[in-house]
Coordinates of C-alpha atoms in Angstrom, one line a residue:
X1 CA -112.1 -45.4 -167.3
X2 CA -112.8 -46.8 -163.8
X3 CA -115.4 -49.4 -164.7
X4 CA -115.8 -50.6 -161.1
X5 CA -117.0 -47.3 -159.8
X6 CA -118.4 -45.9 -163.1
X7 CA -116.2 -42.9 -163.4
X8 CA -114.5 -41.5 -166.5
X9 CA -111.3 -39.5 -166.0
X10 CA -109.2 -37.1 -168.2
X11 CA -105.5 -37.1 -167.1
X12 CA -102.8 -34.6 -167.9
X13 CA -99.2 -35.5 -167.5
X14 CA -96.1 -33.3 -167.4
X15 CA -92.6 -34.7 -167.6
X16 CA -94.0 -38.2 -167.1
X17 CA -95.8 -37.3 -163.9
X18 CA -99.5 -36.8 -163.4
X19 CA -100.2 -33.0 -163.4
X20 CA -104.1 -33.1 -163.3
X21 CA -106.8 -35.6 -163.0
X22 CA -110.3 -34.5 -163.9
X23 CA -113.4 -36.6 -163.2
X24 CA -115.3 -36.0 -166.5
X25 CA -118.4 -38.1 -165.9
X26 CA -120.1 -40.4 -163.5
X27 CA -122.0 -43.3 -165.1
X28 CA -122.3 -45.6 -162.1
X29 CA -125.3 -46.6 -160.1
X30 CA -124.1 -46.2 -156.6
X31 CA -126.2 -44.0 -154.2
X32 CA -123.4 -43.2 -151.8
X33 CA -120.2 -41.9 -153.2
X34 CA -117.3 -42.3 -150.8
X35 CA -113.9 -40.6 -151.0
X36 CA -112.1 -43.9 -151.7
X37 CA -114.3 -44.5 -154.8
X38 CA -112.4 -41.7 -156.6
X39 CA -109.0 -42.4 -158.2
X40 CA -106.0 -41.2 -156.2
X41 CA -104.6 -37.9 -157.4
X42 CA -108.0 -36.5 -158.3
X43 CA -107.7 -32.7 -158.6
X44 CA -110.9 -31.6 -160.5
X45 CA -114.5 -32.6 -160.5
X46 CA -115.4 -31.5 -164.1
X47 CA -118.5 -29.7 -165.3
X48 CA -121.7 -31.7 -165.4
X49 CA -119.9 -34.7 -163.9
X50 CA -122.9 -35.7 -161.8
X51 CA -125.5 -33.3 -163.3
X52 CA -129.1 -34.4 -162.8
X53 CA -128.1 -37.7 -161.2
X54 CA -131.2 -39.0 -159.4
X55 CA -129.5 -41.9 -157.7
X56 CA -126.8 -40.4 -155.5
X57 CA -127.8 -39.5 -152.0
X58 CA -124.4 -38.8 -150.3
X59 CA -121.1 -37.6 -151.6
X60 CA -117.7 -37.2 -149.9
X61 CA -115.2 -35.1 -151.8
X62 CA -111.5 -36.0 -151.4
X63 CA -109.0 -33.6 -149.8
X64 CA -107.0 -33.8 -153.1
X65 CA -109.7 -31.9 -155.0
X66 CA -108.7 -28.3 -155.6
X67 CA -111.3 -27.4 -158.2
X68 CA -115.0 -28.0 -158.9
X69 CA -116.5 -26.8 -162.2
X70 CA -120.0 -25.6 -163.1
X71 CA -123.0 -27.9 -162.7
X72 CA -120.8 -30.7 -161.2
X73 CA -123.7 -31.7 -158.9
X74 CA -126.6 -29.4 -159.8
X75 CA -130.1 -30.8 -160.0
X76 CA -129.2 -34.0 -158.2
X77 CA -132.7 -34.5 -157.0
X78 CA -132.0 -37.0 -154.2
X79 CA -128.7 -35.7 -152.9
X80 CA -129.0 -35.0 -149.1
X81 CA -125.4 -34.9 -147.8
X82 CA -122.1 -33.4 -149.0
X83 CA -118.9 -33.6 -147.1
X84 CA -115.5 -32.0 -148.0
X85 CA -112.6 -33.8 -146.4
X86 CA -110.0 -31.6 -144.8
X87 CA -106.5 -31.4 -146.3
X88 CA -103.3 -31.8 -144.3
X89 CA -101.7 -29.4 -146.7
X90 CA -102.1 -25.8 -145.2
X91 CA -101.4 -24.4 -148.6
X92 CA -104.3 -26.1 -150.3
X93 CA -106.8 -23.9 -152.0
X94 CA -110.2 -24.9 -153.3
X95 CA -111.8 -23.1 -156.3
X96 CA -115.5 -23.4 -157.0
X97 CA -116.5 -22.1 -160.4
X98 CA -119.3 -19.5 -160.7
X99 CA -122.5 -20.8 -162.1
X100 CA -126.1 -19.7 -163.0
X101 CA -129.4 -20.6 -161.6
X102 CA -129.2 -23.9 -163.3
X103 CA -125.5 -24.5 -163.3
X104 CA -124.4 -23.5 -159.9
X105 CA -122.2 -26.4 -158.5
X106 CA -125.0 -27.6 -156.1
X107 CA -127.9 -25.5 -157.5
X108 CA -131.4 -27.1 -157.4
X109 CA -130.4 -30.0 -155.1
X110 CA -133.7 -29.5 -153.3
X111 CA -133.1 -32.3 -150.8
X112 CA -129.7 -31.2 -149.8
X113 CA -129.9 -30.8 -146.0
X114 CA -126.3 -31.4 -144.7
X115 CA -123.2 -29.7 -146.0
X116 CA -119.8 -29.8 -144.4
X117 CA -117.6 -27.1 -146.1
X118 CA -113.7 -27.3 -145.7
X119 CA -111.6 -24.9 -143.7
X120 CA -109.5 -22.8 -146.1
X121 CA -112.4 -22.1 -148.5
X122 CA -112.3 -18.4 -149.2
X123 CA -115.1 -17.9 -151.7
X124 CA -118.7 -19.3 -151.9
X125 CA -119.3 -19.2 -155.7
X126 CA -122.2 -17.6 -157.5
X127 CA -125.3 -19.7 -157.4
X128 CA -123.3 -22.4 -155.5
X129 CA -126.3 -23.5 -153.3
X130 CA -129.1 -21.7 -155.0
X131 CA -132.5 -23.4 -154.4
X132 CA -131.1 -26.0 -152.1
X133 CA -133.1 -27.5 -149.3
X134 CA -130.9 -27.1 -146.2
X135 CA -132.2 -25.2 -143.2
X136 CA -128.8 -24.4 -141.8
X137 CA -125.1 -24.2 -142.8
X138 CA -121.8 -23.4 -141.1
X139 CA -119.7 -21.0 -143.3
X140 CA -116.1 -21.5 -142.6
X141 CA -114.2 -18.6 -140.9
X142 CA -111.8 -18.6 -143.9
X143 CA -114.5 -17.3 -146.3
X144 CA -113.9 -13.7 -147.4
X145 CA -116.6 -13.3 -150.1
X146 CA -120.1 -14.8 -150.7
X147 CA -121.0 -14.7 -154.4
X148 CA -124.1 -13.5 -156.1
X149 CA -127.2 -15.7 -155.5
X150 CA -125.0 -18.2 -153.6
X151 CA -127.7 -19.1 -151.1
X152 CA -130.8 -17.6 -152.8
X153 CA -134.1 -19.4 -152.3
X154 CA -132.7 -21.9 -149.8
X155 CA -134.5 -23.0 -146.6
X156 CA -132.3 -21.4 -144.0
X157 CA -133.9 -20.4 -140.8
X158 CA -131.0 -18.8 -138.9
X159 CA -127.9 -17.3 -140.6
X160 CA -124.7 -16.3 -138.8
X161 CA -122.2 -14.9 -141.4
X162 CA -118.8 -15.5 -139.7
X163 CA -116.2 -12.9 -138.8
X164 CA -113.8 -12.6 -141.7
X165 CA -116.4 -12.3 -144.5
X166 CA -115.9 -9.0 -146.3
X167 CA -118.2 -9.1 -149.2
X168 CA -121.9 -10.2 -149.5
X169 CA -122.8 -10.5 -153.2
X170 CA -125.9 -9.3 -155.0
X171 CA -128.9 -11.4 -154.1
X172 CA -126.7 -13.7 -152.1
X173 CA -129.6 -14.6 -149.7
X174 CA -132.5 -13.5 -151.8
X175 CA -136.0 -14.8 -151.3
X176 CA -135.3 -17.1 -148.3
X177 CA -138.9 -17.4 -147.1
X178 CA -137.9 -19.2 -144.0
X179 CA -135.2 -17.0 -142.5
X180 CA -136.0 -15.4 -139.2
X181 CA -132.5 -14.4 -137.8
X182 CA -129.6 -12.8 -139.6
X183 CA -126.1 -11.8 -138.2
X184 CA -123.8 -9.6 -140.2
X185 CA -120.2 -9.5 -138.9
X186 CA -117.9 -6.6 -138.2
X187 CA -115.7 -7.4 -141.1
X188 CA -118.3 -6.8 -143.9
X189 CA -117.3 -3.8 -146.0
X190 CA -119.6 -4.3 -149.0
X191 CA -123.2 -5.5 -149.3
X192 CA -124.6 -6.1 -152.9
X193 CA -128.1 -5.0 -153.9
X194 CA -131.0 -7.3 -153.2
X195 CA -128.8 -9.2 -150.8
X196 CA -131.7 -10.2 -148.4
X197 CA -134.5 -9.3 -150.8
X198 CA -138.0 -10.6 -149.7
X199 CA -136.8 -12.6 -146.6
X200 CA -140.4 -12.0 -145.4
X201 CA -140.2 -14.0 -142.1
X202 CA -137.1 -12.0 -140.9
X203 CA -137.5 -11.1 -137.2
X204 CA -133.9 -10.2 -136.0
X205 CA -131.0 -8.4 -137.7
X206 CA -127.8 -8.3 -135.8
X207 CA -125.8 -5.6 -137.7
X208 CA -122.1 -5.4 -136.6
X209 CA -120.4 -4.1 -139.8
X210 CA -117.9 -1.5 -138.6
X211 CA -116.8 -0.1 -141.9
X212 CA -119.4 -0.9 -144.6
X213 CA -119.5 1.2 -147.7
X214 CA -122.5 3.5 -148.4
X215 CA -125.1 2.0 -150.7
X216 CA -127.2 3.7 -153.4
X217 CA -131.0 4.3 -153.7
X218 CA -131.3 1.2 -156.0
X219 CA -129.7 -1.3 -153.7
X220 CA -132.9 -2.6 -152.0
X221 CA -130.9 -4.8 -149.6
X222 CA -133.9 -5.5 -147.3
X223 CA -136.7 -5.0 -149.7
X224 CA -140.0 -6.4 -148.2
X225 CA -138.1 -8.1 -145.4
X226 CA -140.3 -9.0 -142.4
X227 CA -143.5 -8.4 -144.2
X228 CA -145.0 -11.7 -143.0
X229 CA -143.5 -11.6 -139.5
X230 CA -144.6 -9.6 -136.4
X231 CA -141.8 -7.1 -137.1
X232 CA -138.1 -6.8 -137.2
X233 CA -135.8 -5.9 -134.3
X234 CA -132.5 -4.5 -135.6
X235 CA -129.6 -4.8 -133.1
X236 CA -126.7 -2.4 -133.9
X237 CA -123.4 -3.7 -132.4
X238 CA -121.5 -1.8 -129.8
X239 CA -118.5 -1.3 -132.2
X240 CA -120.5 0.1 -135.1
X241 CA -119.6 3.9 -135.6
X242 CA -121.7 4.5 -138.8
X243 CA -124.7 3.1 -140.6
X244 CA -124.2 3.2 -144.4
X245 CA -126.5 5.4 -146.5
X246 CA -129.6 3.7 -147.9
X247 CA -129.0 0.5 -145.9
X248 CA -132.7 0.0 -145.1
X249 CA -134.1 2.2 -147.8
X250 CA -136.5 0.3 -150.1
X251 CA -135.4 2.2 -153.3
X252 CA -138.0 4.1 -155.2
X253 CA -140.8 2.0 -153.8
X254 CA -141.5 3.5 -150.4
X255 CA -145.1 2.2 -150.0
X256 CA -145.8 0.1 -146.9
X257 CA -145.9 -3.1 -148.8
X258 CA -142.2 -2.7 -149.8
X259 CA -140.3 -1.2 -146.8
X260 CA -138.7 -3.6 -144.4
X261 CA -141.0 -4.1 -141.4
X262 CA -138.7 -2.7 -138.8
X263 CA -140.5 -2.1 -135.5
X264 CA -137.6 -1.9 -133.0
X265 CA -134.0 -0.7 -133.0
X266 CA -131.6 -1.5 -130.2
X267 CA -128.3 0.4 -130.4
X268 CA -125.8 -1.3 -128.0
X269 CA -123.4 1.3 -126.5
X270 CA -122.8 4.8 -127.5
X271 CA -120.1 4.3 -130.3
X272 CA -122.5 5.1 -133.1
X273 CA -121.6 8.6 -134.5
X274 CA -123.5 8.8 -137.8
X275 CA -126.4 7.4 -139.7
X276 CA -126.0 7.8 -143.4
X277 CA -128.4 9.6 -145.8
X278 CA -131.7 7.9 -146.2
X279 CA -130.6 4.9 -144.2
X280 CA -134.1 4.4 -142.8
X281 CA -136.0 6.5 -145.4
X282 CA -139.6 5.4 -145.7
X283 CA -139.4 3.0 -142.8
X284 CA -142.4 4.4 -141.0
X285 CA -143.0 1.2 -139.0
X286 CA -140.3 2.0 -136.5
X287 CA -141.9 2.4 -133.0
X288 CA -139.2 2.1 -130.5
X289 CA -135.5 2.9 -130.3
X290 CA -133.4 1.6 -127.3
X291 CA -130.3 3.8 -127.3
X292 CA -127.3 2.6 -125.4
X293 CA -126.0 6.0 -124.2
X294 CA -127.0 9.1 -122.3
X295 CA -129.0 12.1 -123.4
X296 CA -125.7 13.9 -124.1
X297 CA -124.6 11.0 -126.3
X298 CA -127.9 11.1 -128.2
X299 CA -127.7 14.8 -128.7
X300 CA -124.2 14.3 -130.3
X301 CA -125.4 11.5 -132.5
X302 CA -128.4 13.6 -133.7
X303 CA -125.9 16.0 -135.3
X304 CA -124.7 13.0 -137.4
X305 CA -128.0 11.8 -138.7
X306 CA -128.2 12.3 -142.4
X307 CA -131.1 13.7 -144.3
X308 CA -134.2 11.7 -145.1
X309 CA -134.2 9.9 -141.7
X310 CA -137.2 11.5 -140.2
X311 CA -138.7 8.2 -139.3
X312 CA -136.1 7.8 -136.6
X313 CA -137.1 11.1 -134.8
X314 CA -140.7 10.0 -134.6
X315 CA -140.1 6.9 -132.5
X316 CA -140.2 6.6 -128.8
X317 CA -136.6 6.6 -127.5
X318 CA -135.4 4.9 -124.4
X319 CA -132.0 5.9 -122.9
X320 CA -129.7 3.3 -121.3
X321 CA -129.2 3.3 -117.5
X322 CA -127.4 0.5 -115.6
X323 CA -129.1 1.5 -112.3
X324 CA -132.6 2.6 -111.5
X325 CA -132.9 6.2 -112.9
X326 CA -133.8 8.9 -110.4
X327 CA -137.3 10.4 -110.2
X328 CA -138.2 13.9 -111.4
X329 CA -139.0 16.7 -108.9
X330 CA -142.7 15.9 -108.7
X331 CA -142.0 12.2 -108.1
X332 CA -144.3 11.1 -111.0
X333 CA -141.8 10.0 -113.6
X334 CA -138.1 9.3 -114.2
X335 CA -136.1 12.5 -114.6
X336 CA -135.4 13.5 -118.2
X337 CA -138.5 11.9 -119.7
X338 CA -140.6 13.8 -122.2
X339 CA -140.0 15.8 -125.3
X340 CA -136.3 16.7 -125.2
X341 CA -134.6 18.4 -128.1
X342 CA -137.4 17.6 -130.5
X343 CA -137.4 13.8 -129.6
X344 CA -139.6 11.8 -127.4
X345 CA -137.6 10.3 -124.4
X346 CA -140.0 7.6 -123.3
X347 CA -138.0 6.1 -120.5
X348 CA -134.9 4.1 -119.7
X349 CA -133.7 0.5 -120.3
X350 CA -131.0 -2.0 -119.4
X351 CA -129.8 -5.5 -120.2
X352 CA -131.0 -8.5 -118.2
X353 CA -130.2 -12.2 -118.7
X354 CA -132.6 -14.8 -119.7
X355 CA -131.1 -18.3 -120.1
X356 CA -127.7 -16.8 -121.0
X357 CA -129.1 -14.3 -123.5
X358 CA -129.1 -10.6 -123.2
X359 CA -132.7 -9.2 -123.1
X360 CA -133.8 -5.6 -123.4
X361 CA -135.6 -4.6 -120.2
X362 CA -137.3 -1.3 -119.6
X363 CA -137.1 0.3 -116.2
X364 CA -140.6 0.6 -114.6
X365 CA -141.1 3.8 -112.6
X366 CA -142.4 3.3 -109.1
X367 CA -143.1 6.5 -107.1
X368 CA -141.2 6.8 -103.9
X369 CA -143.3 6.2 -100.8
X370 CA -143.8 9.5 -98.8
X371 CA -142.4 9.6 -95.3
X372 CA -145.1 8.4 -92.8
X373 CA -146.5 10.9 -90.3
X374 CA -145.3 10.0 -86.7
X375 CA -148.0 8.2 -84.7
X376 CA -149.2 9.8 -81.5
X377 CA -146.9 9.0 -78.6
X378 CA -143.9 8.3 -80.9
X379 CA -140.7 10.1 -80.3
X380 CA -140.8 10.0 -76.5
X381 CA -143.8 12.4 -76.1
X382 CA -146.9 11.7 -73.9
X383 CA -150.0 10.5 -75.3
X384 CA -152.9 13.0 -75.2
X385 CA -156.6 12.9 -76.0
X386 CA -157.7 14.9 -79.1
X387 CA -158.0 18.6 -78.4
X388 CA -155.9 18.4 -75.2
X389 CA -153.4 21.2 -74.9
X390 CA -149.9 20.1 -74.2
X391 CA -147.6 22.4 -72.1
X392 CA -143.9 21.9 -71.3
X393 CA -143.3 20.9 -67.7
X394 CA -141.8 23.7 -65.5
X395 CA -139.0 23.7 -63.0
X396 CA -140.3 25.1 -59.6
X397 CA -136.9 26.4 -58.7
X398 CA -136.5 28.2 -62.0
X399 CA -140.0 29.8 -61.4
X400 CA -138.8 31.0 -58.1
X401 CA -135.6 32.5 -59.5
X402 CA -137.5 34.2 -62.2
X403 CA -140.0 35.7 -59.8
X404 CA -137.2 36.8 -57.6
X405 CA -135.3 38.5 -60.5
X406 CA -138.5 40.2 -61.7
X407 CA -138.9 41.5 -58.2
X408 CA -135.4 42.8 -58.0
X409 CA -135.9 44.8 -61.1

C-alpha cells in the first residue's frame, strides 16, 4: 500500500526478485497523476484501477508499464489528458486488453481531448477509446491492427490512418458524427464490417489500399456515410490496382437513405486495373469521375469492371491531360469529347496547386481565333478604291518583243 499516493499494489516475486507489480486500485484524491507517483517497477495497471474516478484530469503512464487491463480508466468523467512515456528499451511491448462498450481501457472518458500514444504500440484494443471526446489523435506508425469499436462514437474530425496499419476492425470508427476526412493507407489488407458506419459528415475519402481483400454484401463499410454533408469525394491513390468487391455497397439496403453519398471520384494515375463486383452498387449519387489516364487506359479498365457497377458508367468522365487538349475538327470542343464506347467523356482535367495542395482542375475549352483577313494595302500591294480593277504593271520592252515575235510568226 502506497498511502502517500493512495495506490494499492499486488507484487509477484520470483527467486527473491520482483517479477510483476500490478496497480490494483487507486484510492487517492489527486487530480493530476504523474509518472513518479507510481511505484518503481510498475508493470501492469490492473482492471478497474481508476474506473469511474471523477477526480483525475491528467495521467502520465510510466515507460515500465507493459500491460493495461480492462476498464483501467473507463468512465473517468473529467479525464482530459493521457500521456504514455517512451521507453529506452527497444524491445518493450505494450499490451492493452480488449474491452466492451463500458470496459474499454479509456471507454466513455467523454472529456478526454489529448492522447499521446507510445511508439512501439502495435495494437489498438477493442473499445479502447470508444465514446471518448477527442477531436484528433496521432496513431503511431508501429500500429498494425485497430480493434473492433476502438474509436467508435468519438469526436474525430480528420483521420489519417498511418502507413503500416494492416487491419481495420469491425465498427472501428463507427458513428463518428464529426468526421469529415479519412485517409486509408496502402498497407491495409482487411476492413471489417461497419468500419465507418454512419459517419454522416464525411466529405473526403483518400483510399490507398493496394491489396485489400474483397468484402461481402453484408459488410456495410460506408453505410449512410456523407448523408449530412454536401457529398463525398473519393480519391483513389495512384498505386491502387484494384478496388475490393462490395467496398461502397450498402448491403441489402440500397435506398437513397442508406448508400454513401459519393458525388465525385478522382482516380489518380492509370494503375487501376479492376473494380470488384458491386463495389459501387446502388451508389446512384455519383456524378463525376476524374480518371487519371487516357481513353485507351480507360477502355482497358472497363474490361476489368465487375458486375453491378452500372452507376460508374452513368457518370460524366473526365480524362487526364497534362497540357491543353487539342480541339476537334470543327473547333467547337476538345477532341475525343462525347459518347465514346458507351461512356460520356465530358472533358479533360489536370492537377493544379493551391497553397501546396493538389486541386482537380478542368480544362476549359476556348475556340481558336480564326486567321484575320488581310487589310487593304497589306502585303506590299497598292491601295485601291472599292470596285477598282487592279492590273499588273507591264514591261514596255517585253511588249515590244512580244509584238515582234508575233509579227515574225
